[in-house]
Amino acid sequence: MEELTSQYLTEGKLPSPQGHNYAPYVEAYGNKAWVYACVNVIAETAAAADFVLKNEQGEIIQSHPALNLLYRPNRFMSGRSLRQWIIASLELTGNAFVLKDSIRQDGTPQELFPLLSQLVEIIPGKTSAAPVEGYKYRAGAKTAYYKASDVIHFKYFNPFDFFYGLSPLAAARRSVESLDKAEAFNNAFFENAGTLSGILYTESKLDDAARNRIIKAWNEKYQSAAKAHKVALLEGGLKWQNTSLSQRDMDFISGIKNSRDTILAIFHVPPALVGVFENAPQFNTKEQQRIFWQNCVHPKQTLMLETLTEFLLPDFDPSRTLYFDKDVSNISVLKEDETQRAQAAKIYFEMGYSKTEIAQALGLPFGLPKTKTKGTLK
């Protein structure tokens, strides 16, 4: 057990994110169950969420080269796959990087490729006007350098670093490590026949040969989970004394749940969304879905769309009159809110406010109808 714990402490800990060593954070997606569950549900949901392109008047643009690029960013990925990559990378490392590639003569990119965030190094600029000079991308033995304008950097707020974002996993890493320790302890517990340690003792004096023979025979007969619950036969005055705490004494179940709930809270994922239905009768699943959309998915989708508006759209729209916006019209768990907003829109319209003012004030996913009759909406 000591060897297992020592190995874990030296190899299993997630490093401080201030060192920009993000590889262990990415690896956590593949070997930490609750990290995978949270990141996966967030990334899949946010990637599937609808979005639209609008002009200054809030009118939806149905066809545009920028939309075409986001729907099919490159030859190997769909737009949904790219968005999933962006959100998952943000959750794991606090950063996501997308390369604008195959630049046309008019300055617009033909393709977008995600970069592995753990392989990206930001090269600081020399002036406040250009805080980022470029990006270094190290893949294997090769290193590529990209201009600042060729990379779209999505990042979360980080009070410790101006250049790199801070991931939710960084805040959750202690709870993730606690869960790992609990699972490692449980594995060792069952591998050791359900008993961690104890003492065989006798009032008689034993020589080295007798002592070694007794220990070897005991381990061969009773050690390992497969040999648990067998009846022990003690001879020659031998007695057994348990020196360890039981599973119940250490209250593993409560500790595991506390660590799990901390991870879910940091990622803003309600329990029902990752298959935990303990509180579903008191706090129904639909309500948890609504909270998930409002408190988790929408802020992350908004950050992604605002970053694309700021650092991708100007390549296609130098006048900066267009912007990406989320579209919640098809989200069933938010329909009740849509009904309330529609009623509020009707009241404001009857008060004389314009359709554009109302749509912007209420965050409606569409402009109000252009045709109207006094006192009504059509």
PDB file of N, CA and C in Angstrom, residues 54-60 323 341 344-373 376-378:
ATOM      1  N   LYS A  54     -25.852  37.629 -37.531  1.00  0.00           N
ATOM      2  CA  LYS A  54     -26.771  38.766 -37.589  1.00  0.00           C
ATOM      3  C   LYS A  54     -26.043  40.025 -38.059  1.00  0.00           C
ATOM      4  N   ASN A  55     -26.832  40.960 -38.577  1.00  0.00           N
ATOM      5  CA  ASN A  55     -26.298  42.276 -38.944  1.00  0.00           C
ATOM      6  C   ASN A  55     -26.592  43.285 -37.836  1.00  0.00           C
ATOM      7  N   GLU A  56     -26.266  44.538 -38.091  1.00  0.00           N
ATOM      8  CA  GLU A  56     -26.441  45.582 -37.070  1.00  0.00           C
ATOM      9  C   GLU A  56     -27.888  45.720 -36.616  1.00  0.00           C
ATOM     10  N   GLN A  57     -28.832  45.446 -37.503  1.00  0.00           N
ATOM     11  CA  GLN A  57     -30.244  45.566 -37.167  1.00  0.00           C
ATOM     12  C   GLN A  57     -30.786  44.335 -36.444  1.00  0.00           C
ATOM     13  N   GLY A  58     -29.930  43.366 -36.196  1.00  0.00           N
ATOM     14  CA  GLY A  58     -30.375  42.158 -35.525  1.00  0.00           C
ATOM     15  C   GLY A  58     -31.047  41.169 -36.455  1.00  0.00           C
ATOM     16  N   GLU A  59     -30.966  41.406 -37.767  1.00  0.00           N
ATOM     17  CA  GLU A  59     -31.572  40.505 -38.747  1.00  0.00           C
ATOM     18  C   GLU A  59     -30.635  39.333 -39.034  1.00  0.00           C
ATOM     19  N   ILE A  60     -31.202  38.171 -39.200  1.00  0.00           N
ATOM     20  CA  ILE A  60     -30.416  36.960 -39.419  1.00  0.00           C
ATOM     21  C   ILE A  60     -29.941  36.883 -40.867  1.00  0.00           C
ATOM     22  N   TYR A 323     -22.228  39.914 -36.515  1.00  0.00           N
ATOM     23  CA  TYR A 323     -21.838  39.222 -35.286  1.00  0.00           C
ATOM     24  C   TYR A 323     -22.573  37.894 -35.176  1.00  0.00           C
ATOM     25  N   ARG A 341     -40.931  35.463 -22.454  1.00  0.00           N
ATOM     26  CA  ARG A 341     -40.319  36.563 -23.202  1.00  0.00           C
ATOM     27  C   ARG A 341     -41.224  37.027 -24.335  1.00  0.00           C
ATOM     28  N   ALA A 344     -43.753  39.239 -22.816  1.00  0.00           N
ATOM     29  CA  ALA A 344     -43.143  40.534 -22.510  1.00  0.00           C
ATOM     30  C   ALA A 344     -42.946  41.350 -23.780  1.00  0.00           C
ATOM     31  N   ALA A 345     -42.562  40.693 -24.879  1.00  0.00           N
ATOM     32  CA  ALA A 345     -42.373  41.386 -26.154  1.00  0.00           C
ATOM     33  C   ALA A 345     -43.676  42.015 -26.621  1.00  0.00           C
ATOM     34  N   LYS A 346     -44.778  41.298 -26.460  1.00  0.00           N
ATOM     35  CA  LYS A 346     -46.087  41.810 -26.864  1.00  0.00           C
ATOM     36  C   LYS A 346     -46.446  43.062 -26.058  1.00  0.00           C
ATOM     37  N   ILE A 347     -46.170  43.029 -24.769  1.00  0.00           N
ATOM     38  CA  ILE A 347     -46.478  44.175 -23.909  1.00  0.00           C
ATOM     39  C   ILE A 347     -45.641  45.388 -24.315  1.00  0.00           C
ATOM     40  N   TYR A 348     -44.323  45.167 -24.542  1.00  0.00           N
ATOM     41  CA  TYR A 348     -43.458  46.278 -24.937  1.00  0.00           C
ATOM     42  C   TYR A 348     -43.854  46.828 -26.300  1.00  0.00           C
ATOM     43  N   PHE A 349     -44.277  45.941 -27.199  1.00  0.00           N
ATOM     44  CA  PHE A 349     -44.699  46.402 -28.524  1.00  0.00           C
ATOM     45  C   PHE A 349     -45.929  47.294 -28.417  1.00  0.00           C
ATOM     46  N   GLU A 350     -46.863  46.910 -27.581  1.00  0.00           N
ATOM     47  CA  GLU A 350     -48.073  47.708 -27.394  1.00  0.00           C
ATOM     48  C   GLU A 350     -47.769  49.043 -26.726  1.00  0.00           C
ATOM     49  N   MET A 351     -46.626  49.100 -26.027  1.00  0.00           N
ATOM     50  CA  MET A 351     -46.210  50.355 -25.402  1.00  0.00           C
ATOM     51  C   MET A 351     -45.522  51.277 -26.403  1.00  0.00           C
ATOM     52  N   GLY A 352     -45.214  50.751 -27.606  1.00  0.00           N
ATOM     53  CA  GLY A 352     -44.662  51.598 -28.652  1.00  0.00           C
ATOM     54  C   GLY A 352     -43.189  51.402 -28.954  1.00  0.00           C
ATOM     55  N   TYR A 353     -42.527  50.428 -28.307  1.00  0.00           N
ATOM     56  CA  TYR A 353     -41.123  50.187 -28.602  1.00  0.00           C
ATOM     57  C   TYR A 353     -40.983  49.493 -29.955  1.00  0.00           C
ATOM     58  N   SER A 354     -39.860  49.754 -30.645  1.00  0.00           N
ATOM     59  CA  SER A 354     -39.648  49.155 -31.954  1.00  0.00           C
ATOM     60  C   SER A 354     -39.285  47.686 -31.806  1.00  0.00           C
ATOM     61  N   LYS A 355     -39.460  46.933 -32.915  1.00  0.00           N
ATOM     62  CA  LYS A 355     -39.149  45.499 -32.888  1.00  0.00           C
ATOM     63  C   LYS A 355     -37.678  45.244 -32.596  1.00  0.00           C
ATOM     64  N   THR A 356     -36.791  46.116 -33.117  1.00  0.00           N
ATOM     65  CA  THR A 356     -35.358  45.938 -32.876  1.00  0.00           C
ATOM     66  C   THR A 356     -35.016  46.160 -31.414  1.00  0.00           C
ATOM     67  N   GLU A 357     -35.578  47.195 -30.820  1.00  0.00           N
ATOM     68  CA  GLU A 357     -35.329  47.486 -29.406  1.00  0.00           C
ATOM     69  C   GLU A 357     -35.792  46.327 -28.525  1.00  0.00           C
ATOM     70  N   ILE A 358     -36.955  45.782 -28.863  1.00  0.00           N
ATOM     71  CA  ILE A 358     -37.514  44.688 -28.053  1.00  0.00           C
ATOM     72  C   ILE A 358     -36.674  43.424 -28.206  1.00  0.00           C
ATOM     73  N   ALA A 359     -36.297  43.091 -29.426  1.00  0.00           N
ATOM     74  CA  ALA A 359     -35.514  41.880 -29.666  1.00  0.00           C
ATOM     75  C   ALA A 359     -34.168  41.949 -28.959  1.00  0.00           C
ATOM     76  N   GLN A 360     -33.532  43.109 -28.969  1.00  0.00           N
ATOM     77  CA  GLN A 360     -32.237  43.259 -28.316  1.00  0.00           C
ATOM     78  C   GLN A 360     -32.374  43.271 -26.798  1.00  0.00           C
ATOM     79  N   ALA A 361     -33.415  43.938 -26.286  1.00  0.00           N
ATOM     80  CA  ALA A 361     -33.602  44.028 -24.839  1.00  0.00           C
ATOM     81  C   ALA A 361     -33.921  42.679 -24.215  1.00  0.00           C
ATOM     82  N   LEU A 362     -34.691  41.860 -24.905  1.00  0.00           N
ATOM     83  CA  LEU A 362     -35.109  40.568 -24.370  1.00  0.00           C
ATOM     84  C   LEU A 362     -34.219  39.425 -24.826  1.00  0.00           C
ATOM     85  N   GLY A 363     -33.264  39.716 -25.684  1.00  0.00           N
ATOM     86  CA  GLY A 363     -32.385  38.663 -26.178  1.00  0.00           C
ATOM     87  C   GLY A 363     -33.113  37.638 -27.015  1.00  0.00           C
ATOM     88  N   LEU A 364     -34.078  38.096 -27.818  1.00  0.00           N
ATOM     89  CA  LEU A 364     -34.841  37.166 -28.643  1.00  0.00           C
ATOM     90  C   LEU A 364     -33.952  36.605 -29.747  1.00  0.00           C
ATOM     91  N   PRO A 365     -34.133  35.332 -30.090  1.00  0.00           N
ATOM     92  CA  PRO A 365     -33.287  34.695 -31.099  1.00  0.00           C
ATOM     93  C   PRO A 365     -33.669  35.068 -32.524  1.00  0.00           C
ATOM     94  N   PHE A 366     -34.602  36.022 -32.685  1.00  0.00           N
ATOM     95  CA  PHE A 366     -35.053  36.438 -34.012  1.00  0.00           C
ATOM     96  C   PHE A 366     -35.623  37.843 -33.893  1.00  0.00           C
ATOM     97  N   GLY A 367     -35.692  38.551 -35.008  1.00  0.00           N
ATOM     98  CA  GLY A 367     -36.320  39.855 -35.014  1.00  0.00           C
ATOM     99  C   GLY A 367     -37.830  39.716 -34.985  1.00  0.00           C
ATOM    100  N   LEU A 368     -38.513  40.712 -34.457  1.00  0.00           N
ATOM    101  CA  LEU A 368     -39.972  40.668 -34.455  1.00  0.00           C
ATOM    102  C   LEU A 368     -40.490  40.877 -35.878  1.00  0.00           C
ATOM    103  N   PRO A 369     -41.704  40.404 -36.188  1.00  0.00           N
ATOM    104  CA  PRO A 369     -42.241  40.493 -37.551  1.00  0.00           C
ATOM    105  C   PRO A 369     -42.251  41.924 -38.068  1.00  0.00           C
ATOM    106  N   LYS A 370     -41.968  42.051 -39.377  1.00  0.00           N
ATOM    107  CA  LYS A 370     -41.957  43.381 -39.988  1.00  0.00           C
ATOM    108  C   LYS A 370     -43.366  43.895 -40.218  1.00  0.00           C
ATOM    109  N   THR A 371     -44.295  42.993 -40.558  1.00  0.00           N
ATOM    110  CA  THR A 371     -45.678  43.403 -40.776  1.00  0.00           C
ATOM    111  C   THR A 371     -46.381  43.524 -39.438  1.00  0.00           C
ATOM    112  N   LYS A 372     -47.126  44.550 -39.247  1.00  0.00           N
ATOM    113  CA  LYS A 372     -47.799  44.744 -37.962  1.00  0.00           C
ATOM    114  C   LYS A 372     -49.074  45.530 -38.121  1.00  0.00           C
ATOM    115  N   THR A 373     -49.959  45.276 -37.203  1.00  0.00           N
ATOM    116  CA  THR A 373     -51.201  46.032 -37.095  1.00  0.00           C
ATOM    117  C   THR A 373     -51.209  46.675 -35.728  1.00  0.00           C
ATOM    118  N   THR A 376     -51.159  44.888 -32.116  1.00  0.00           N
ATOM    119  CA  THR A 376     -50.995  43.432 -32.202  1.00  0.00           C
ATOM    120  C   THR A 376     -49.669  43.095 -32.882  1.00  0.00           C
ATOM    121  N   LEU A 377     -49.268  41.869 -32.707  1.00  0.00           N
ATOM    122  CA  LEU A 377     -48.089  41.342 -33.387  1.00  0.00           C
ATOM    123  C   LEU A 377     -48.523  40.284 -34.358  1.00  0.00           C
ATOM    124  N   LYS A 378     -47.990  40.300 -35.554  1.00  0.00           N
ATOM    125  CA  LYS A 378     -48.295  39.272 -36.541  1.00  0.00           C
ATOM    126  C   LYS A 378     -47.021  38.636 -37.026  1.00  0.00           C
TER     127      LYS A 378
END
